[in-house]
Amino acid sequence: MTAVRLGLRANWRQFWLLVLINAFVGAMVGLERHIVPLMAEREFGVASRSAALSFLVSFGAVKALTNLFAGRLGDLAGRKRVLVLGWLVGAPVPLLLMWAPAWSWVVFANVLLGVNQGLCWSMTVVMKIDLVGPERRGFAMGLNEFAGYLAVALATFAAGLVADGYGLRPEPFYLGLGFVAPGLALSLLFARDTRAHVALEARQRAAPAGAPGLRRVLLHETLRDPALSSCNQAGLVNNLNDGAAWGLFPLLFAGAGLSFTEIGVLAALYPGTWGVCQLVTGALSDRLGRKWLIASGMGVQALALWWIAVTRAFQSWAVAAVLLGLGTAMVYPTLLAAVGDVAHPTWRATAIGVYRLWRDSGYALGALLAGALADLVSTAFAIGAIGVATLLSGVLVAIRMPETHRVGTVAAPVDPWYVRNDV
């Protein structure tokens, strides 16, 4: 039996397998990035922006809750089992979107997609953190999110091309069947559980025996710890603006008379830039630290959102989409790495689940807020208002969040709150 070791080099086969699996996870979301908002209007006659974004509310709320329990379930039952379960739940999604006779079916498909993303993406994140250990955590998260969001971009663009040639349904969703099958097969046949790596790292970090309960981690991470609570609010606002981008950008672009292919290009530029740049930003956070990369990234996102709100040309929207992707790349892997810095290995998956609970609640809140503002004022006003919230979130990180990663420090100290495991 091969000895268990931490580090990217020692675990490169499993690590890159998980990168590939996460690409298929991301591609499932990419199918929807601009097709489903247009389906609401053109296939089902849903005129209200709030009603059209109801699929995002269901997706975000379910994904957020699934994240919370996926982390805890991963700690208790093992990472691989949770990963495989996520693929089984997501398997019917492309079929439902192809043949949905009513908008409520689309909303239900997004409930299943939320469970799929919550279970599968959470486990690929946790398993990579388990494998690489503390020294290259930011780089690992950059690779994970690179694979996921580059796949989002490619699937978004591909779906747009298919829709331009064949219509919104069912042809674009045939791609989804090609994502589910290899994702499930690789997870079931080749992925290995990483609990032995968790046990090894736990032995290397001084800590009391056992692990805190879910309620205790939830309260501590949400309210008490300045680093973790700062990560939670920044993650929530980040996905609040991503939810607005997902739901409103295609409608804004379509209203300007752009074709499906042009909308697909713009919808793909944002997650594509986001994905590619994370190869740099994740590793950069290992060298420079987490705090200021997060705070400045929120500011870049705010600027991009305001730019999109005030312009009306394809070229300007393209530049703004790239800028939005860059700002998101500065934030996304860095937040995950910061949570991994603070949480002890014995409750890390639970902590990441709590973080992803709050982060992905942003999809639901963003859809509700953006839809209401778009109905009351305008789509452009809603996007600009989300930009204001994003800037304020970055300011809060700058004021409240301590630095969680010191260059040359192998492991963060154990917080005294963990000593009494009474919950």
XYZ file of C-alpha atoms in Angstrom:
423
model
C 0.000 0.000 0.000
C 1.327 3.432 -0.955
C 2.079 5.702 1.996
C -0.246 8.664 2.376
C 1.539 11.978 1.761
C 0.400 15.558 1.441
C 1.312 17.769 -1.483
C 0.483 18.325 -5.139
C 3.447 16.347 -6.455
C 2.701 13.323 -4.277
C -0.974 13.271 -5.280
C -0.893 14.636 -8.817
C -2.915 11.827 -10.432
C -5.877 12.206 -8.088
C -5.554 15.969 -8.129
C -5.757 16.258 -11.918
C -8.560 13.702 -12.029
C -10.539 15.973 -9.699
C -9.708 18.967 -11.911
C -11.230 17.102 -14.866
C -14.285 16.035 -12.875
C -14.872 19.611 -11.790
C -14.747 20.719 -15.421
C -17.745 18.489 -16.114
C -19.475 19.894 -13.007
C -18.977 23.450 -14.277
C -20.129 22.584 -17.776
C -23.528 21.597 -16.368
C -24.034 25.185 -15.238
C -22.651 26.616 -18.475
C -25.549 25.098 -20.407
C -27.884 27.512 -18.634
C -25.888 30.736 -18.474
C -27.752 32.445 -21.290
C -30.191 29.863 -22.675
C -32.555 29.574 -19.696
C -33.199 33.329 -19.112
C -34.157 33.636 -22.797
C -36.329 30.524 -22.585
C -38.411 32.245 -19.911
C -39.465 34.971 -22.346
C -39.482 33.189 -25.677
C -40.575 29.651 -24.801
C -42.879 30.206 -21.822
C -43.988 33.858 -22.139
C -42.692 34.909 -18.705
C -42.543 38.722 -18.927
C -41.729 39.700 -15.329
C -38.015 39.820 -14.539
C -38.701 38.551 -11.022
C -40.635 35.565 -12.359
C -38.034 34.900 -15.053
C -35.308 34.728 -12.411
C -37.261 32.264 -10.251
C -35.104 29.433 -11.626
C -32.074 31.158 -10.105
C -33.819 31.558 -6.760
C -34.496 27.820 -6.628
C -30.980 26.978 -7.813
C -29.253 29.312 -5.349
C -31.340 28.418 -2.307
C -31.029 24.667 -2.840
C -27.331 24.826 -3.702
C -26.623 26.899 -0.597
C -28.357 24.444 1.732
C -26.812 21.463 -0.042
C -23.349 22.978 0.429
C -23.902 23.129 4.174
C -24.883 19.502 4.521
C -22.437 18.291 1.853
C -19.547 19.527 3.960
C -20.819 17.820 7.089
C -21.727 14.665 5.177
C -18.264 14.632 3.620
C -16.712 14.733 7.090
C -18.914 11.906 8.351
C -19.462 9.567 5.377
C -16.539 10.280 3.089
C -15.931 12.613 0.177
C -16.266 10.131 -2.696
C -19.751 8.928 -1.726
C -21.029 12.503 -1.661
C -19.425 13.226 -5.058
C -21.090 10.220 -6.705
C -24.453 11.057 -5.135
C -24.263 14.541 -6.627
C -23.871 13.165 -10.138
C -26.807 10.785 -9.694
C -29.071 13.659 -8.661
C -27.920 15.826 -11.588
C -28.368 13.181 -14.275
C -32.047 14.057 -15.127
C -31.407 17.814 -15.486
C -30.653 17.959 -19.249
C -33.697 15.809 -20.023
C -36.006 17.999 -17.940
C -34.748 21.149 -19.665
C -35.188 19.587 -23.099
C -38.803 18.565 -22.681
C -40.215 20.826 -19.928
C -43.887 21.522 -20.789
C -44.131 24.412 -18.288
C -41.828 26.903 -16.552
C -42.320 25.080 -13.245
C -40.433 22.113 -14.726
C -37.464 24.380 -15.458
C -37.552 25.605 -11.860
C -37.579 21.981 -10.636
C -34.668 21.102 -12.934
C -32.725 23.865 -11.258
C -33.529 22.416 -7.841
C -31.811 19.207 -8.972
C -28.980 21.202 -10.533
C -28.497 23.032 -7.237
C -28.130 19.716 -5.396
C -25.744 18.437 -8.068
C -23.536 21.529 -7.845
C -23.666 21.670 -4.058
C -22.545 18.075 -3.652
C -20.100 17.703 -6.550
C -18.384 21.089 -6.526
C -18.102 21.074 -2.727
C -16.407 17.703 -2.752
C -13.931 18.535 -5.523
C -12.934 21.629 -3.508
C -12.581 19.746 -0.225
C -10.756 16.784 -1.750
C -8.161 19.016 -3.429
C -7.551 20.901 -0.175
C -7.155 17.546 1.573
C -4.588 16.357 -0.974
C -2.282 19.369 -1.270
C -1.927 20.332 2.397
C -1.523 23.917 3.626
C 1.417 25.238 1.610
C -0.166 25.462 -1.877
C -3.820 25.778 -0.955
C -4.388 28.953 -2.980
C -2.832 27.394 -6.076
C -5.015 24.296 -5.659
C -8.159 26.403 -5.426
C -7.096 28.413 -8.435
C -6.773 25.231 -10.491
C -10.101 23.900 -9.228
C -12.000 27.074 -10.046
C -10.090 27.495 -13.329
C -11.326 24.112 -14.520
C -14.877 24.706 -13.347
C -15.361 28.185 -14.766
C -13.459 27.662 -17.997
C -15.855 24.759 -18.562
C -18.768 27.087 -17.721
C -17.535 29.488 -20.397
C -16.969 26.841 -23.064
C -20.350 25.214 -22.429
C -22.042 28.617 -22.497
C -20.461 29.471 -25.850
C -21.200 26.027 -27.302
C -24.840 26.206 -26.209
C -25.136 29.622 -27.873
C -23.783 28.281 -31.166
C -26.183 25.345 -31.090
C -29.108 27.615 -30.200
C -28.276 29.950 -33.103
C -28.457 27.029 -35.500
C -31.283 24.939 -34.046
C -33.210 27.006 -31.481
C -33.337 27.176 -27.707
C -34.631 23.624 -27.206
C -33.920 20.720 -27.162
C -30.605 20.622 -29.082
C -28.398 22.751 -26.744
C -29.182 20.442 -23.831
C -27.946 17.324 -25.619
C -24.527 18.604 -24.566
C -25.550 18.009 -20.948
C -25.824 14.271 -21.498
C -22.197 14.337 -22.635
C -21.208 16.024 -19.367
C -23.107 13.774 -16.956
C -21.879 10.422 -18.285
C -18.093 10.953 -17.974
C -18.457 12.975 -14.774
C -20.307 10.130 -13.067
C -18.042 7.412 -14.491
C -14.808 9.100 -13.422
C -16.169 9.828 -9.941
C -17.436 6.302 -9.425
C -14.569 4.313 -10.917
C -11.400 6.329 -10.377
C -11.814 8.967 -7.649
C -10.466 7.959 -4.223
C -11.589 9.167 -0.862
C -9.217 11.595 0.885
C -10.035 10.986 4.555
C -6.589 9.408 5.105
C -5.013 12.703 4.032
C -7.256 14.556 6.488
C -6.093 12.265 9.305
C -2.436 12.822 8.372
C -2.730 16.618 8.370
C -4.704 16.543 11.624
C -1.828 14.688 13.292
C 0.572 17.378 12.062
C -1.468 20.210 13.579
C -1.902 20.421 17.332
C -5.571 20.304 18.268
C -7.871 18.709 20.823
C -9.430 15.390 19.905
C -12.760 15.303 18.112
C -14.422 18.040 16.086
C -17.014 20.739 16.815
C -20.623 20.143 15.827
C -22.314 21.709 12.815
C -24.278 24.248 14.854
C -21.156 25.388 16.627
C -19.169 25.824 13.417
C -22.118 27.659 11.852
C -22.384 30.151 14.713
C -18.639 30.649 15.050
C -18.040 31.111 11.326
C -21.067 33.330 10.723
C -20.857 35.682 13.705
C -17.727 35.363 15.808
C -14.614 34.814 13.729
C -13.658 38.024 11.855
C -11.781 36.166 9.107
C -14.440 33.541 8.410
C -17.401 35.928 8.705
C -15.644 38.370 6.355
C -15.196 35.559 3.856
C -18.870 34.641 4.181
C -20.201 38.120 3.458
C -17.763 38.672 0.575
C -18.687 35.311 -0.935
C -22.401 36.078 -0.619
C -22.034 39.448 -2.356
C -19.777 37.971 -5.038
C -22.448 35.462 -5.984
C -25.137 38.091 -5.606
C -23.543 39.945 -8.515
C -22.939 36.668 -10.380
C -26.633 35.847 -9.985
C -27.522 39.238 -11.452
C -25.068 38.610 -14.312
C -26.537 35.165 -15.000
C -30.141 36.321 -14.933
C -30.035 39.887 -16.284
C -27.096 40.143 -18.693
C -28.706 37.959 -21.414
C -31.938 39.974 -21.172
C -30.027 43.271 -21.340
C -28.015 42.097 -24.354
C -31.074 40.658 -26.127
C -32.891 43.942 -25.594
C -30.073 45.658 -27.516
C -30.713 43.370 -30.485
C -27.727 41.036 -30.162
C -27.883 37.548 -31.688
C -27.732 34.297 -29.716
C -24.102 33.866 -30.741
C -23.158 37.417 -29.665
C -24.946 36.940 -26.348
C -23.149 33.611 -25.985
C -19.773 35.291 -26.566
C -20.472 37.934 -23.900
C -21.901 35.382 -21.479
C -18.799 33.204 -21.980
C -16.197 35.996 -21.729
C -16.983 36.642 -18.070
C -16.615 33.075 -16.693
C -13.861 32.342 -19.222
C -11.697 35.206 -17.955
C -12.652 34.267 -14.416
C -11.542 30.685 -14.984
C -8.228 31.357 -16.744
C -7.099 34.154 -14.418
C -7.561 31.949 -11.360
C -4.484 30.022 -12.465
C -2.571 33.164 -11.509
C -4.642 34.670 -8.700
C -4.889 31.503 -6.607
C -1.111 31.057 -6.612
C -0.637 34.806 -6.104
C -2.598 34.628 -2.858
C -0.066 32.055 -1.595
C 2.684 34.636 -2.144
C 0.984 37.906 -1.218
C -1.727 36.822 1.223
C -5.497 36.689 0.958
C -7.003 39.893 2.384
C -6.022 42.596 -0.088
C -6.547 40.403 -3.133
C -10.138 39.874 -1.977
C -10.811 43.531 -1.128
C -9.366 44.878 -4.384
C -11.107 42.196 -6.442
C -14.488 43.317 -5.105
C -13.645 46.853 -6.224
C -12.763 45.678 -9.742
C -16.076 43.800 -9.951
C -18.004 46.909 -8.901
C -16.330 48.985 -11.631
C -17.168 46.349 -14.259
C -20.826 46.184 -13.220
C -21.195 49.958 -13.476
C -19.551 49.849 -16.904
C -22.028 47.209 -18.120
C -24.942 49.226 -16.729
C -24.095 52.461 -18.572
C -22.816 51.226 -21.955
C -24.814 49.918 -24.931
C -22.267 48.489 -27.389
C -21.022 44.932 -27.922
C -17.332 45.916 -27.786
C -17.729 47.878 -24.536
C -19.717 45.067 -22.960
C -16.967 42.634 -23.980
C -14.274 44.712 -22.228
C -16.450 45.041 -19.119
C -17.134 41.272 -19.083
C -13.377 40.602 -19.118
C -12.898 43.095 -16.275
C -15.683 41.453 -14.270
C -14.048 38.064 -14.791
C -10.705 39.409 -13.612
C -12.205 40.862 -10.428
C -14.030 37.627 -9.681
C -10.845 35.611 -10.255
C -9.080 37.736 -7.636
C -11.783 36.893 -5.097
C -13.108 33.392 -5.724
C -10.213 30.971 -5.077
C -8.752 33.306 -2.473
C -11.867 33.138 -0.296
C -11.831 29.327 -0.364
C -8.130 29.270 0.478
C -8.708 31.677 3.394
C -11.384 29.404 4.877
C -8.995 26.479 4.483
C -6.287 28.490 6.283
C -8.408 29.005 9.381
C -10.367 25.741 9.659
C -8.716 22.717 11.254
C -8.595 19.582 9.041
C -11.046 17.715 11.308
C -13.821 20.258 10.612
C -12.573 21.796 7.365
C -15.267 20.294 5.129
C -17.940 21.547 7.530
C -16.381 25.037 7.522
C -16.243 25.095 3.722
C -19.865 23.925 3.675
C -20.876 26.851 5.893
C -18.932 29.291 3.716
C -20.551 27.896 0.561
C -23.961 28.092 2.263
C -23.596 31.852 2.611
C -21.780 32.330 -0.689
C -24.371 30.550 -2.807
C -27.252 32.188 -0.960
C -26.085 35.135 -3.037
C -27.569 33.528 -6.157
C -31.042 33.522 -4.629
C -30.693 36.975 -3.069
C -29.207 38.374 -6.270
C -32.056 36.990 -8.358
C -34.684 38.397 -5.978
C -33.039 41.811 -5.626
C -32.063 42.204 -9.261
C -35.455 41.015 -10.502
C -37.335 43.400 -8.224
C -35.164 46.398 -9.136
C -35.384 45.578 -12.844
C -39.192 45.423 -12.648
C -39.457 48.612 -10.555
C -36.829 50.751 -12.351
C -34.776 49.141 -15.136
C -32.361 46.313 -15.842
C -29.414 48.716 -16.040
C -30.329 50.294 -12.699
C -30.479 46.863 -11.063
C -26.985 45.983 -12.327
C -25.593 49.314 -11.103
C -27.135 48.849 -7.657
C -25.524 45.411 -7.361
C -22.224 47.135 -8.164
C -22.673 49.460 -5.160
C -23.261 46.470 -2.857
C -20.110 44.819 -4.242
C -17.959 47.862 -3.507
C -19.290 48.109 0.063
C -18.467 44.433 0.613
C -14.861 45.034 -0.428
C -14.591 47.970 1.971
C -15.870 45.760 4.804
C -13.201 43.138 4.030
C -10.517 45.838 4.115
C -11.726 47.068 7.518
C -12.546 43.839 9.353
C -10.757 40.827 7.878
C -7.326 39.839 9.276
C -4.747 38.261 7.007
C -5.099 34.452 7.192
C -2.015 33.359 5.268
C 1.484 34.420 6.231
C 4.118 33.483 3.683
C 6.334 30.761 5.126
C 3.780 29.714 7.746
C 2.820 26.074 7.281
C -0.301 25.915 9.436
C -2.594 28.402 11.084
C -2.804 28.192 14.875
C -5.810 26.523 16.443
C -8.360 29.055 17.603
C -9.100 28.772 21.365
C -12.846 28.588 20.651
C -12.359 24.992 19.552
C -10.934 23.744 22.831
C -14.351 23.167 24.428
C -16.359 20.946 22.108
C -19.676 21.337 23.905
C -22.016 21.597 20.937
